[in-house]
Amino acid sequence: MSDACGCGHDEPLPRGDDDGGPGTLWQVTEIRAAALAGVLLLVGLILGWTAGPHGVESALYVAALVVAGYTFVPSTLARLARGRIGVGTLMTIAAVGAVVLGQLEEAAMLAFLFAISEGLEEYSVTRTRRGLRALLTLAPSTATVVRGGRELTVDPDELRLGDVMVVRPGERLATDGVLRSGRTALDNSAITGESVPVEAGPGDEVFAGAVNGTGALEVTVTALARDNSLARIVRIVEAEQSRRGEAQRMADTVARPLVPGILVAATLIAVVGGLLGDPQVWIERALVVLVAASPCALAISVPVTVYAAVGAASRFGVLIKGGAALEALGRIRGIALDKTGTLTRNRPAVTEIATGGGASRAEVLAVAAALEARSGHPLARAVLDEAGGDVTAADDVDAVAGTGLTGRLAGAEVRLGRPGWIDPGPLAAVVERMQQAGATAVLIERDGVVLGAIAVRDDLRPEAAEVVEELRRDGYRVAMLTGDNERAARALAAEAGIDDVHAALLPEDKARIVTRLRHERPTAMVGDGVNDAPALATADLGIAMGAMGTDVAIETADVALMGEDLRHLPQALRHARRSRRIMLQNIGFSLALIVVLIPLALFGVLGLAAVVLVHEVAEILVIANGVRAGRTRHLTLVRDRRD
C-alpha cells in the first residue's frame, strides 16, 4: 500500500511457500472485528428505535467503537509516532470528534465501516500477492534421490548440488537439473504457459515444477531448492514490485500532500465556520469533510491492479517485473524483433557447402568446425552438428564482434566470417544465391585464400507470421533487427510479413536503431537477453524471449516470455493495455469521488455516516475493479508437428 494511505500493515510478507496471509475472508482479523462490532452496533440501533435503556444503547455503541477502532487506531498512533499521517489519521480524528460531539452512533458506524474496508483491502492484496508466490507450490514437497546406492525420499531443501534425483512418470521435478538418463515429454505448461509437452533427453536442462511424462528419469541437480528457476522468478518480481510506474507515482503525488492539506482545510472550516455561525455545526461539517476527502481509494487503486495483473501474467508464462514494467508494456506502440531465436526457431542447420581454392567439402567443414568449436554463436551449433564426430579446435581463437572469428589451425591463419569482412572472390555468385534463398552465408579462409562458403538457415517459428499479423492488426509498428545480411534478412522478413527490416547490424547498431524508433513511438525490443543486451537496455521496454532458466535474460529484460512460443507476446501486450486502463479508471474514479463528496459534506448534504459509507463502497469498487486485471484467458498453444 502507498504510504499516503496510512492504513493496512507495514510488515513485509514472510518468505517461504506460504505468504502467511489469510486463506479466507473470515480469517482476516479486521473482518472478524467488524462482524462483532456490527452486531453490537445493530443491537444498539434496535434499542434506540424501540426506546430501550439509553445507557445500554450508549454502552453498545462504545463497545462497537472500541472493537472496530482497535483494527486501525493503534497502528495509526504508531505511524504518528514515526511522523507519518494517512487516512487512518483522518478516520481516528473524525471518530474522536464525533465522540466529543456526543454522536456515539456516528463514531461507531465510522469505525465499523472503516474496519470492513481495512479487512477487504488486506484480503485482496494478500490474495493477489499469493497468486505469484503460488509458483513455488509447483515444486513437490518431496524428492527421490540416490545416495549410497539407495533411493531415499527427502525434503527438496535437503537436495545438494550434484545429487541424482529419480523422477517417475507423472511426478514433478523438485528443482532444476540436467537430464542424466531417460527420455520423456515434459509438461511445462504451469511455468511457461505452453500446453504442448517438450521432448527431453540426456544432456537437456530441465526445470523445477515440470511434470514428467511417461519415462523414468535420472536428473543431476544443478540448483538448490531455494535457488531454482521458480524461486528466482518470485524473488526477482517481488524485488521489482517496489519500482513504481507513472500511474502509481501520479496517485502518490496526489495522495501524499492531500492528507495534511485535508487536515488544514478541516481546521479552517471549523474555526472560520465557528466564528461566523454555530460552532458545533461547523465542527461537525469539518469532520465530515475530513472523511470525505480521504484518499485511501486513490492510494490503493494502482497497487491492487499491479499485483493482480503481474500474478495473472505469471500464470500464462509471462514474467512482468513490477508496476513500472506493466505500465510501460501497456504504452508500447512499436515492436522491434530480433531475428535469431525470436522470429526463428533458433535451430539453424547447414543447407549447403560450396568449395573453392582447391579445397574439399570435408576440408571446408573441418576448418569451420575448428573455429566454431570455440564460439558461442547460435550458428556454431549448426556447423558442429554437420561436422559430427571429434573436432580439433583451433588455437588462439578470437571473436570479432558482429563479423566473425580468427584463429590458428595446424600453423595456418584461419578466418570464418560474413561476406564483406572476408572477400568472397570467385564464390561471390554462390554467396549471393545462398543469401537470396534466405540463408546466412559464412566464408572460410586459410592464409588469405578462400576455401569455401557454408549456408546456414534458421527457419521461422511456425507462429511467426501469425504473430506479426496480429501485432499489426492491433496497431503496432513491427520492425526486424538482425546482424544477418540484407538479402537473407529480407527473405525471412517477407515470410513473416515484416516490411521494416534493419540488417547487417552490430550490437551497437541495434541500440542506435532502437533509439531512432523510440523517437517515433514507444518501442519494445524483443530479443534473447544476452546478445541483444544493448538494444534491450536502450528500448522503452526490454522483452526477453524463451527466458526460462536463463538468469541473464530475466535480469536484463523488464518482461520475460518464459516459453518458446511467440504468441505469448501479443497476449502479454493485450493484458498490459487492459491492466493500464483499469489503473487509470481507478485513479479517475477515486479523484472524482473526492471532488463530488467535499462540497456535499461542506454544505451539510451528507452526514458523517453517509460519507463513510460512500467512501467504503467506493474502496470496494476500486478493489473489485483492480482484481479484474487478474482475470485472463489461458492461451492454448499448438506447436508445429515438425517440432
XYZ file of C-alpha atoms in Angstrom:
643
model
C 0.000 0.000 0.000
C 1.045 3.553 -0.552
C 2.388 5.431 2.442
C -0.213 8.062 1.690
C -2.962 5.681 2.683
C -1.561 5.116 6.139
C -3.707 2.060 6.597
C -3.179 -1.689 6.442
C 0.003 -3.361 7.641
C 3.597 -2.272 7.279
C 5.157 -5.668 7.953
C 6.553 -7.420 4.875
C 5.102 -10.745 3.941
C 7.213 -13.638 5.200
C 9.263 -15.647 2.758
C 8.502 -19.250 2.039
C 5.944 -21.383 0.334
C 3.107 -19.589 2.073
C 2.858 -15.852 2.466
C 1.273 -16.257 5.902
C -1.780 -14.193 4.890
C -5.438 -15.134 5.325
C -6.741 -18.012 3.260
C -10.388 -16.956 3.560
C -12.136 -13.651 4.154
C -13.232 -14.738 7.629
C -9.586 -15.301 8.633
C -8.904 -11.565 8.271
C -8.726 -10.036 11.760
C -10.379 -6.796 10.646
C -13.354 -8.651 9.163
C -13.944 -10.652 12.360
C -13.671 -7.487 14.441
C -16.049 -5.662 12.087
C -18.559 -8.529 12.356
C -18.563 -8.306 16.163
C -18.769 -4.513 16.064
C -21.619 -4.763 13.567
C -23.627 -6.990 15.897
C -23.089 -4.570 18.813
C -23.974 -1.610 16.604
C -27.135 -3.303 15.316
C -28.349 -4.160 18.830
C -27.709 -0.572 19.889
C -29.683 0.752 16.919
C -32.560 -1.587 17.709
C -32.614 -0.351 21.303
C -32.660 3.215 20.042
C -35.566 2.546 17.677
C -37.555 0.754 20.389
C -36.852 3.387 23.093
C -34.786 0.936 25.136
C -32.498 1.917 28.027
C -30.352 4.836 26.855
C -27.382 3.791 29.000
C -27.290 0.311 27.483
C -27.619 1.767 23.979
C -24.653 4.100 24.566
C -22.595 1.279 26.076
C -23.221 -0.857 22.974
C -22.103 1.984 20.695
C -18.925 2.469 22.767
C -18.217 -1.269 22.662
C -18.692 -1.329 18.868
C -16.390 1.683 18.540
C -13.669 0.075 20.684
C -13.806 -3.290 18.854
C -13.747 -1.779 15.368
C -11.374 1.032 16.284
C -8.823 -1.453 17.596
C -8.208 -2.540 13.974
C -6.787 0.836 12.933
C -6.310 3.240 15.860
C -3.193 1.536 17.403
C -1.439 1.328 14.025
C -2.402 4.950 13.313
C -0.873 6.112 16.597
C 2.269 4.082 15.872
C 2.591 5.816 12.491
C 2.048 9.213 14.077
C 4.898 8.455 16.469
C 7.098 7.948 13.378
C 5.871 11.194 11.838
C 3.576 9.553 9.282
C -0.026 10.530 8.741
C -2.582 8.939 6.485
C -6.220 8.044 6.063
C -6.170 6.191 9.375
C -5.269 9.529 10.973
C -8.268 11.222 9.380
C -10.614 8.442 10.487
C -9.266 8.492 14.050
C -9.710 12.260 14.316
C -13.218 12.015 12.882
C -14.185 9.259 15.336
C -12.800 11.168 18.334
C -14.553 14.333 17.155
C -17.872 12.520 16.845
C -17.491 11.189 20.396
C -16.704 14.693 21.701
C -19.840 15.992 19.975
C -21.874 13.209 21.600
C -22.510 11.338 18.341
C -21.570 7.861 19.549
C -23.709 6.188 16.896
C -21.881 8.077 14.105
C -18.467 7.276 15.607
C -19.294 3.564 15.922
C -20.651 3.475 12.351
C -17.467 5.129 11.033
C -15.210 2.644 12.843
C -17.340 -0.335 11.740
C -17.290 0.627 8.047
C -13.591 1.524 8.067
C -12.714 -1.829 9.690
C -14.586 -3.609 6.873
C -12.649 -1.546 4.336
C -9.341 -2.379 6.007
C -10.188 -6.073 6.034
C -11.213 -6.192 2.382
C -8.059 -4.322 1.405
C -5.828 -6.687 3.391
C -7.552 -9.738 1.939
C -7.424 -8.567 -1.686
C -3.739 -7.605 -1.607
C -2.739 -10.834 0.143
C -4.675 -12.904 -2.375
C -3.142 -11.132 -5.386
C 0.367 -11.469 -3.919
C -0.279 -15.142 -3.257
C -1.004 -15.595 -6.978
C 2.675 -15.006 -7.741
C 4.070 -16.956 -4.798
C 1.858 -19.903 -5.790
C 4.547 -20.630 -8.383
C 6.644 -22.036 -5.550
C 3.989 -24.675 -4.841
C 4.550 -26.150 -8.307
C 7.609 -27.909 -6.901
C 6.728 -31.104 -4.982
C 7.057 -31.411 -1.206
C 9.381 -34.431 -1.502
C 12.090 -35.663 -3.867
C 13.621 -39.074 -4.517
C 17.419 -39.039 -4.517
C 20.062 -41.737 -4.970
C 22.608 -41.811 -2.128
C 24.890 -44.683 -1.192
C 23.307 -46.844 -3.861
C 19.849 -46.471 -2.300
C 16.823 -44.398 -3.235
C 15.812 -42.035 -0.423
C 12.824 -39.715 -0.090
C 13.973 -36.304 1.146
C 12.679 -32.773 1.534
C 13.658 -30.650 -1.539
C 15.550 -28.297 0.802
C 17.897 -31.209 1.586
C 18.962 -31.653 -2.047
C 22.626 -30.909 -2.778
C 24.360 -29.879 -5.977
C 25.382 -32.974 -7.904
C 22.726 -35.195 -6.328
C 20.945 -37.578 -8.700
C 17.157 -37.286 -8.491
C 14.879 -40.085 -9.650
C 11.708 -38.726 -11.254
C 8.987 -41.232 -12.044
C 6.232 -40.778 -14.662
C 3.677 -38.212 -13.552
C 5.924 -36.664 -10.875
C 7.068 -33.051 -10.770
C 10.730 -32.040 -10.670
C 11.736 -30.729 -7.256
C 14.474 -28.435 -8.602
C 16.477 -27.593 -11.730
C 18.911 -30.079 -13.219
C 20.394 -31.764 -16.257
C 18.848 -34.966 -17.569
C 21.323 -37.772 -16.919
C 19.377 -40.688 -18.343
C 15.954 -41.362 -19.788
C 13.774 -39.713 -22.390
C 10.390 -38.121 -21.821
C 7.940 -35.377 -22.754
C 7.914 -32.711 -20.044
C 4.784 -30.686 -19.295
C 5.973 -27.125 -18.575
C 2.534 -25.528 -19.008
C 2.273 -24.270 -15.431
C 5.588 -22.411 -15.835
C 5.775 -21.342 -19.484
C 2.092 -21.296 -20.379
C 2.681 -23.676 -23.303
C 0.317 -26.631 -23.351
C 2.379 -28.871 -25.656
C 4.902 -31.137 -23.836
C 8.587 -30.629 -24.625
C 10.719 -33.611 -25.619
C 13.811 -34.034 -23.428
C 16.735 -36.438 -23.442
C 20.185 -36.884 -21.855
C 22.077 -33.587 -21.569
C 18.954 -31.377 -21.711
C 18.226 -28.823 -18.996
C 15.052 -29.426 -17.008
C 13.387 -27.099 -14.539
C 11.577 -27.205 -11.210
C 7.836 -27.721 -11.452
C 7.900 -29.548 -14.805
C 5.748 -32.697 -14.896
C 7.454 -35.853 -16.171
C 5.641 -37.717 -18.925
C 5.990 -41.439 -19.499
C 9.700 -42.098 -18.954
C 11.602 -42.733 -15.729
C 14.344 -40.115 -15.392
C 17.597 -39.561 -13.559
C 18.392 -35.875 -13.136
C 21.620 -34.332 -11.865
C 20.766 -31.435 -9.516
C 22.217 -28.098 -10.684
C 20.375 -25.708 -8.340
C 19.372 -25.814 -4.686
C 15.641 -25.639 -3.993
C 15.927 -22.062 -2.731
C 17.772 -21.013 -5.893
C 15.868 -22.888 -8.600
C 14.138 -21.207 -11.523
C 10.777 -20.869 -9.739
C 12.340 -19.289 -6.633
C 14.388 -16.872 -8.778
C 11.288 -15.749 -10.661
C 9.407 -14.973 -7.449
C 12.378 -13.167 -5.873
C 13.014 -11.017 -8.933
C 9.393 -9.942 -9.320
C 8.925 -9.255 -5.599
C 12.087 -7.136 -5.602
C 10.911 -5.241 -8.663
C 7.447 -4.570 -7.212
C 8.943 -1.554 -5.432
C 9.521 0.112 -8.809
C 6.558 2.386 -9.225
C 5.106 3.213 -12.587
C 3.739 6.515 -13.840
C 0.191 5.784 -12.652
C 1.399 4.847 -9.146
C 3.599 7.939 -8.968
C 0.656 10.072 -10.067
C -1.583 8.543 -7.392
C 1.088 9.051 -4.725
C 1.827 12.594 -5.901
C -1.814 13.488 -5.355
C -2.459 11.419 -2.229
C 0.626 12.225 -0.155
C 0.131 16.017 0.170
C -3.649 15.610 0.181
C -3.798 14.193 3.727
C -2.087 17.133 5.518
C -3.958 19.501 3.185
C -7.247 17.966 4.311
C -6.297 18.455 7.965
C -5.530 22.132 7.345
C -8.750 22.643 5.363
C -10.886 20.931 8.016
C -9.300 23.081 10.731
C -10.047 26.264 8.764
C -13.644 25.152 8.166
C -14.160 24.525 11.898
C -12.518 27.794 13.002
C -13.983 30.158 10.378
C -17.406 28.493 10.462
C -17.433 28.577 14.264
C -16.686 32.312 14.246
C -19.444 33.036 11.724
C -22.066 30.526 12.847
C -22.896 27.668 15.178
C -19.528 26.138 16.234
C -20.993 22.647 16.760
C -22.480 22.589 13.246
C -19.245 23.657 11.589
C -17.036 21.376 13.672
C -19.302 18.514 12.625
C -19.070 19.565 8.972
C -15.280 19.848 9.267
C -15.166 16.254 10.486
C -17.338 15.134 7.579
C -15.064 16.981 5.101
C -12.107 15.278 6.775
C -13.573 11.891 5.905
C -14.976 12.940 2.507
C -11.545 13.966 1.222
C -9.687 10.850 2.439
C -7.645 9.387 -0.457
C -7.469 5.723 0.565
C -9.296 4.543 -2.552
C -6.827 6.582 -4.609
C -3.824 5.173 -2.757
C -4.818 1.534 -3.270
C -6.105 1.978 -6.842
C -2.810 1.077 -8.543
C -1.117 -1.477 -6.196
C -4.124 -3.814 -6.210
C -4.229 -3.707 -10.012
C -0.490 -4.273 -10.361
C -0.394 -7.284 -8.040
C -3.403 -8.858 -9.752
C -2.040 -8.245 -13.266
C 1.517 -9.432 -12.542
C 0.239 -12.571 -10.819
C -2.081 -13.378 -13.723
C 0.715 -12.878 -16.271
C 2.981 -15.283 -14.397
C 0.293 -17.949 -14.706
C 0.348 -17.826 -18.502
C 4.126 -17.789 -18.788
C 4.945 -14.050 -18.853
C 7.179 -12.540 -16.165
C 6.461 -8.810 -15.687
C 8.880 -7.128 -13.302
C 6.658 -4.764 -11.344
C 4.273 -1.886 -11.904
C 6.655 0.259 -13.953
C 7.198 -2.569 -16.443
C 3.463 -3.325 -16.598
C 2.606 0.290 -17.396
C 5.420 0.605 -19.936
C 4.194 -2.568 -21.654
C 0.712 -1.073 -21.816
C 2.028 2.102 -23.520
C 4.112 0.344 -26.182
C 3.124 1.048 -29.805
C 6.195 -0.257 -31.652
C 7.858 -3.696 -31.556
C 11.469 -4.341 -32.639
C 12.072 -8.072 -33.078
C 15.457 -9.736 -33.130
C 15.636 -12.433 -35.820
C 17.664 -15.320 -34.446
C 15.916 -17.111 -31.602
C 12.985 -14.701 -31.585
C 11.416 -14.818 -35.028
C 13.264 -18.007 -35.917
C 13.249 -21.419 -34.240
C 16.870 -20.994 -33.092
C 17.680 -24.359 -34.642
C 19.946 -23.376 -37.547
C 21.094 -26.104 -39.918
C 23.666 -26.251 -42.705
C 21.846 -26.288 -46.049
C 24.804 -26.054 -48.474
C 28.628 -26.143 -48.567
C 30.410 -24.603 -51.564
C 34.145 -25.115 -52.152
C 36.904 -23.027 -53.719
C 40.673 -22.717 -53.779
C 41.055 -26.450 -54.433
C 39.620 -27.405 -51.033
C 37.274 -30.348 -50.499
C 33.906 -30.186 -48.791
C 35.292 -32.081 -45.778
C 38.240 -29.672 -45.537
C 35.987 -26.590 -45.571
C 33.777 -28.098 -42.897
C 36.765 -29.140 -40.741
C 38.264 -25.621 -40.717
C 34.876 -24.052 -39.974
C 34.198 -26.508 -37.143
C 37.668 -25.914 -35.665
C 36.860 -22.215 -35.296
C 33.236 -22.648 -34.243
C 34.266 -25.099 -31.504
C 35.446 -22.036 -29.561
C 32.354 -19.941 -30.359
C 29.101 -19.395 -28.529
C 27.322 -18.022 -31.601
C 23.949 -19.681 -32.432
C 25.226 -20.679 -35.891
C 28.167 -22.550 -34.380
C 25.977 -25.462 -33.297
C 24.754 -25.962 -36.861
C 28.313 -26.226 -38.196
C 29.409 -28.548 -35.394
C 26.360 -30.767 -35.857
C 27.121 -31.020 -39.578
C 30.783 -31.866 -38.889
C 29.873 -34.579 -36.374
C 32.408 -36.733 -34.507
C 35.544 -35.332 -32.906
C 36.526 -31.786 -33.872
C 40.053 -30.439 -33.469
C 39.624 -26.934 -32.065
C 41.697 -24.078 -33.470
C 44.171 -22.193 -31.295
C 44.165 -18.503 -30.380
C 40.530 -18.096 -31.456
C 39.330 -14.530 -31.228
C 35.799 -13.272 -31.916
C 35.442 -10.036 -33.862
C 32.064 -8.698 -32.739
C 29.411 -8.923 -35.427
C 31.789 -10.138 -38.141
C 33.463 -13.486 -37.455
C 36.299 -15.498 -35.913
C 40.046 -15.677 -36.344
C 42.483 -18.341 -35.147
C 45.316 -20.712 -35.974
C 44.975 -24.291 -37.186
C 47.963 -26.534 -37.980
C 50.204 -23.471 -38.199
C 47.964 -21.604 -40.646
C 45.985 -18.396 -40.091
C 42.286 -19.203 -40.480
C 39.212 -16.996 -40.518
C 35.461 -17.503 -40.656
C 33.044 -14.651 -41.161
C 30.427 -12.846 -43.132
C 30.889 -11.587 -46.716
C 32.374 -8.116 -46.680
C 34.667 -8.887 -43.811
C 36.044 -11.743 -45.944
C 36.122 -11.133 -49.706
C 34.183 -13.988 -51.406
C 36.270 -13.676 -54.593
C 35.239 -16.392 -57.102
C 32.479 -17.546 -54.766
C 30.624 -14.218 -54.941
C 27.832 -15.571 -57.163
C 27.379 -18.645 -54.947
C 27.219 -16.497 -51.822
C 24.625 -14.206 -53.416
C 22.468 -17.209 -54.345
C 22.679 -18.533 -50.779
C 21.597 -15.178 -49.387
C 18.731 -14.788 -51.827
C 17.437 -18.147 -50.598
C 17.231 -16.661 -47.091
C 20.314 -18.417 -45.721
C 23.186 -16.892 -43.785
C 26.428 -17.372 -45.728
C 29.773 -17.591 -43.931
C 33.117 -17.708 -45.714
C 36.114 -19.780 -44.627
C 39.620 -18.546 -45.349
C 43.087 -20.049 -44.756
C 46.232 -17.975 -45.139
C 44.325 -15.421 -47.204
C 42.802 -17.985 -49.593
C 39.004 -18.521 -49.595
C 38.376 -22.244 -49.091
C 34.600 -22.202 -49.343
C 31.253 -20.919 -48.145
C 28.708 -22.502 -45.850
C 24.991 -21.676 -45.995
C 23.139 -21.893 -42.687
C 19.421 -21.282 -42.421
C 17.331 -20.882 -39.302
C 13.688 -21.309 -40.279
C 10.976 -19.043 -38.960
C 8.943 -20.168 -35.991
C 5.696 -21.660 -37.306
C 3.695 -18.994 -35.460
C 5.844 -16.009 -36.527
C 3.695 -14.813 -39.452
C 0.523 -15.194 -37.386
C 2.003 -13.137 -34.533
C 3.248 -10.355 -36.819
C -0.164 -10.113 -38.463
C -1.829 -9.994 -35.046
C 0.517 -7.238 -33.855
C -0.127 -5.165 -36.958
C -3.879 -5.694 -36.602
C -3.638 -4.402 -33.021
C -1.964 -1.228 -34.291
C 1.703 -1.951 -33.563
C 4.515 -0.971 -35.914
C 6.757 -4.034 -36.310
C 10.444 -3.945 -37.279
C 13.090 -6.678 -37.547
C 16.675 -6.142 -36.378
C 19.419 -8.616 -37.234
C 23.138 -8.954 -37.722
C 22.443 -11.140 -40.759
C 22.988 -9.925 -44.320
C 20.384 -7.817 -46.113
C 19.216 -10.472 -48.591
C 18.788 -13.259 -46.037
C 17.075 -10.881 -43.622
C 14.607 -9.610 -46.224
C 13.791 -13.136 -47.396
C 12.839 -14.204 -43.865
C 11.098 -10.895 -43.136
C 8.940 -11.334 -46.238
C 7.848 -14.766 -44.973
C 6.948 -13.209 -41.622
C 5.151 -10.230 -43.176
C 7.581 -7.566 -41.904
C 8.390 -4.580 -44.155
C 10.695 -2.595 -41.835
C 13.980 -4.547 -41.936
C 17.342 -3.487 -40.486
C 20.126 -5.937 -41.370
C 23.896 -6.373 -41.019
C 23.796 -4.720 -37.596
C 26.400 -4.852 -34.868
C 25.087 -4.855 -31.266
C 25.681 -1.099 -31.003
C 23.868 -0.597 -34.323
C 20.789 -2.326 -32.919
C 20.820 0.049 -29.945
C 21.096 3.017 -32.334
C 18.148 1.808 -34.438
C 16.043 1.246 -31.314
C 16.843 4.799 -30.174
C 15.571 6.131 -33.503
C 12.402 4.029 -33.301
C 11.747 5.318 -29.773
C 11.633 8.879 -31.066
C 8.762 7.876 -33.349
C 6.697 5.865 -30.815
C 7.172 3.976 -27.514
C 9.105 0.872 -28.577
C 9.818 -2.519 -27.042
C 12.809 -4.621 -28.067
C 12.267 -8.393 -28.123
C 15.471 -10.446 -28.026
C 17.306 -13.251 -26.271
C 18.519 -11.085 -23.388
C 22.219 -11.794 -23.991
C 23.464 -10.732 -27.437
C 20.743 -8.093 -27.603
C 21.501 -6.584 -24.180
C 22.398 -3.082 -25.513
C 19.168 -2.873 -27.524
C 17.092 -4.276 -24.654
C 18.529 -1.647 -22.326
C 18.020 1.168 -24.851
C 14.357 0.400 -25.623
C 11.442 1.789 -23.637
C 10.901 -1.814 -22.613
C 13.095 -4.920 -22.970
C 11.373 -8.274 -23.548
C 13.404 -11.491 -23.291
C 12.258 -14.464 -25.346
C 12.468 -18.046 -24.026
C 13.913 -16.942 -20.697
C 13.099 -19.991 -18.540
C 16.189 -20.823 -16.519
C 18.263 -18.018 -18.062
C 19.450 -15.617 -15.344
C 20.854 -13.052 -17.789
C 17.631 -12.927 -19.802
C 15.414 -12.471 -16.760
C 17.674 -9.857 -15.152
C 18.325 -7.853 -18.336
C 14.749 -7.500 -19.551
C 11.727 -5.790 -17.987
C 9.461 -8.560 -19.273
C 10.379 -12.195 -19.957
C 8.434 -14.685 -22.065
C 9.244 -17.874 -20.207
C 8.328 -20.252 -23.032
C 9.381 -20.554 -26.660
C 6.079 -19.651 -28.325
C 5.975 -16.130 -29.735
C 2.193 -15.994 -29.391
C 2.666 -15.022 -25.765
C 3.856 -11.600 -26.975
C 0.527 -10.217 -28.276
C -1.226 -11.848 -25.323
C 1.079 -10.029 -22.883
C 0.593 -6.728 -24.714
C -3.206 -7.012 -24.603
C -3.068 -7.960 -20.918
C -0.898 -4.918 -20.105
C -3.086 -2.498 -22.087
C -6.181 -3.730 -20.264
C -4.452 -3.535 -16.873
C -3.283 0.020 -17.548
C -6.822 1.048 -18.479
C -8.038 -0.398 -15.176
C -5.382 1.587 -13.263
C -6.455 4.841 -14.921
C -10.135 4.036 -14.321
C -9.436 3.558 -10.617
C -7.463 6.788 -10.335
C -10.100 8.788 -12.219
C -12.945 7.338 -10.175
C -11.138 7.972 -6.858
C -10.367 11.592 -7.695
C -13.904 12.238 -8.990
C -15.356 10.828 -5.780
C -13.330 13.237 -3.636
C -14.323 16.194 -5.827
C -18.026 15.306 -5.508
C -18.071 14.463 -1.793
C -16.248 17.538 -0.448
C -18.909 20.133 -1.390
C -21.702 17.767 -0.300
C -20.007 17.412 3.084
C -19.207 21.115 3.364
C -22.809 22.226 2.843
C -24.286 19.546 5.104
C -25.987 17.484 2.391
C -24.278 14.308 3.635
C -23.568 13.399 7.235
C -20.591 11.542 8.662
C -22.084 8.041 8.400
C -23.280 8.618 4.822
C -19.880 9.891 3.669
C -18.086 6.959 5.327
C -20.481 4.523 3.690
C -19.964 6.073 0.243
C -16.186 6.018 0.693
C -16.033 2.414 1.787
C -18.321 1.290 -1.017
C -16.001 3.183 -3.381
C -12.987 1.319 -1.959
C -14.736 -1.990 -2.549
C -15.448 -0.950 -6.153
C -11.817 0.095 -6.675
C -10.546 -3.197 -5.277
C -13.036 -5.215 -7.340
C -12.068 -3.307 -10.485
C -8.358 -3.800 -9.769
C -8.808 -7.520 -9.242
C -10.291 -7.701 -12.758
C -6.728 -7.286 -14.034
C -6.045 -10.768 -12.706
C -8.665 -12.375 -14.899
C -7.272 -13.514 -18.216
C -7.942 -16.346 -20.575
C -5.233 -19.014 -20.814
C -3.732 -19.161 -24.296
C -3.866 -22.613 -25.900
C -0.735 -23.076 -27.945
C -0.400 -25.727 -30.619
C 3.101 -26.363 -31.892
C 4.019 -27.272 -35.424
C 4.113 -31.088 -35.596
C 7.565 -30.918 -37.192
C 8.915 -29.959 -33.771
